[in-house]
Tab-separated table of C-alpha atoms in Angstrom:
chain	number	residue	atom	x	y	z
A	57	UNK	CA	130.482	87.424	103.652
A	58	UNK	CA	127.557	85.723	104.176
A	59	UNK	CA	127.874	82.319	106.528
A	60	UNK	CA	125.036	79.725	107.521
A	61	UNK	CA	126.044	77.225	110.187
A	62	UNK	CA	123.882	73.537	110.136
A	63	UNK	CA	123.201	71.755	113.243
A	64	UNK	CA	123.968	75.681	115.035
A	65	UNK	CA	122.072	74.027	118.431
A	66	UNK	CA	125.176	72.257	119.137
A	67	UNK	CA	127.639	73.738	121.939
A	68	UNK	CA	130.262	73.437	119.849
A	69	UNK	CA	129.314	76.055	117.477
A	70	UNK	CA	128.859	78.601	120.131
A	71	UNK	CA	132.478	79.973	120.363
A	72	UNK	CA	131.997	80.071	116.829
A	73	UNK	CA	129.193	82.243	115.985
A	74	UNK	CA	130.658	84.508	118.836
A	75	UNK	CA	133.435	84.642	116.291
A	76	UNK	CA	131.854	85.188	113.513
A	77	UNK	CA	129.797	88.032	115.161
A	78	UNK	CA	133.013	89.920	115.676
A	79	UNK	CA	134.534	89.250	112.477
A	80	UNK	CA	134.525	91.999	110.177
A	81	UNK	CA	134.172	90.553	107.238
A	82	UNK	CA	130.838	88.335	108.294
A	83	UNK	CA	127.707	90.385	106.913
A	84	UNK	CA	125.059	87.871	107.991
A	85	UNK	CA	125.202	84.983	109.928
A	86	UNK	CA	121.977	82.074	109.280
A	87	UNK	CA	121.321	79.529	111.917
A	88	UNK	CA	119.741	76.063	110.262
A	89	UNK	CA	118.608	73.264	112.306
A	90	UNK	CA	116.480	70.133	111.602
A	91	UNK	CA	114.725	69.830	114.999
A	92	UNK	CA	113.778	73.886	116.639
A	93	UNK	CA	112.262	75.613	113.388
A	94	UNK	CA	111.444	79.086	114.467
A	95	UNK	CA	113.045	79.285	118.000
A	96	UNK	CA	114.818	82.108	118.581
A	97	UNK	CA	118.166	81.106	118.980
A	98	UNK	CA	118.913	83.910	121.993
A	99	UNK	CA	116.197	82.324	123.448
A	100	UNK	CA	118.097	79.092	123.860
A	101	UNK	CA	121.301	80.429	124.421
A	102	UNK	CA	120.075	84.134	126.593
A	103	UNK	CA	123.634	84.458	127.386
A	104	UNK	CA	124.140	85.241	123.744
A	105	UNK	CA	121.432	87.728	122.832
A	106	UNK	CA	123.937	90.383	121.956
A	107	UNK	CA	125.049	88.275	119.089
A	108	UNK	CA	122.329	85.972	117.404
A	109	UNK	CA	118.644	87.262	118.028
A	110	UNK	CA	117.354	85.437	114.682
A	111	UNK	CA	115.256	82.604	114.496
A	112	UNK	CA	116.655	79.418	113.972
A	113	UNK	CA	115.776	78.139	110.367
A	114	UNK	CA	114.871	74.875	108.914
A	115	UNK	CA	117.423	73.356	106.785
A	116	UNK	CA	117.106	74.944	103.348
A	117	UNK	CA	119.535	73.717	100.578
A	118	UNK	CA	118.369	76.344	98.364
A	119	UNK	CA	119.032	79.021	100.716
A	120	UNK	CA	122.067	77.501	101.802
A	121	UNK	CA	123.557	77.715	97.824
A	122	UNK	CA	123.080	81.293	98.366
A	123	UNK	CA	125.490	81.877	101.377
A	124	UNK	CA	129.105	82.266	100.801
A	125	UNK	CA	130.462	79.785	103.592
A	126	UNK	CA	128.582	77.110	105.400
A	127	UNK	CA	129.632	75.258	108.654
A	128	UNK	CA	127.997	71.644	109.101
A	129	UNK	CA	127.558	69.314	111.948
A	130	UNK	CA	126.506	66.376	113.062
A	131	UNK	CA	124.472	65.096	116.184
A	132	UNK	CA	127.166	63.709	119.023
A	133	UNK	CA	124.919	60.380	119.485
């Protein structure tokens, strides 16, 4: 399965690509976010480099068609 999480800078989606990373059936997992193009997420998050060493993409509804699940959020403010 391939999964794409938007707005995957939030905290709250932490817990949840450490779950995805461990779940069998997740292939792939694609980061989207509107406002850190190109940062490596691991980067941001070093305690997670184990799990999600990919860069964080800009929001792509094309690309996004192509996954099989996609997780959205929204900014807290």
């Amino acid at each position: 399965m391939k999964v794409g999480i938007v707005g995957a800078t939030g905290y709250g989606w932490l817990e949840l690509i450490r779950f995805l990373h461990n779940h069998k059936a997740v292939k792939r997992i694609d980061l989207f976010t509107s406002s850190e193009e190109g940062v490596i997420f691991s980067f941001k998050f070093g305690h997670l480099v184990h799990i999600a060493d990919t860069p964080l993409q800009k929001i792509d509804y094309g690309a996004l068609e192509k996954l099989d699940v996609v997780f959205t959020s929204r900014p807290s403010e």
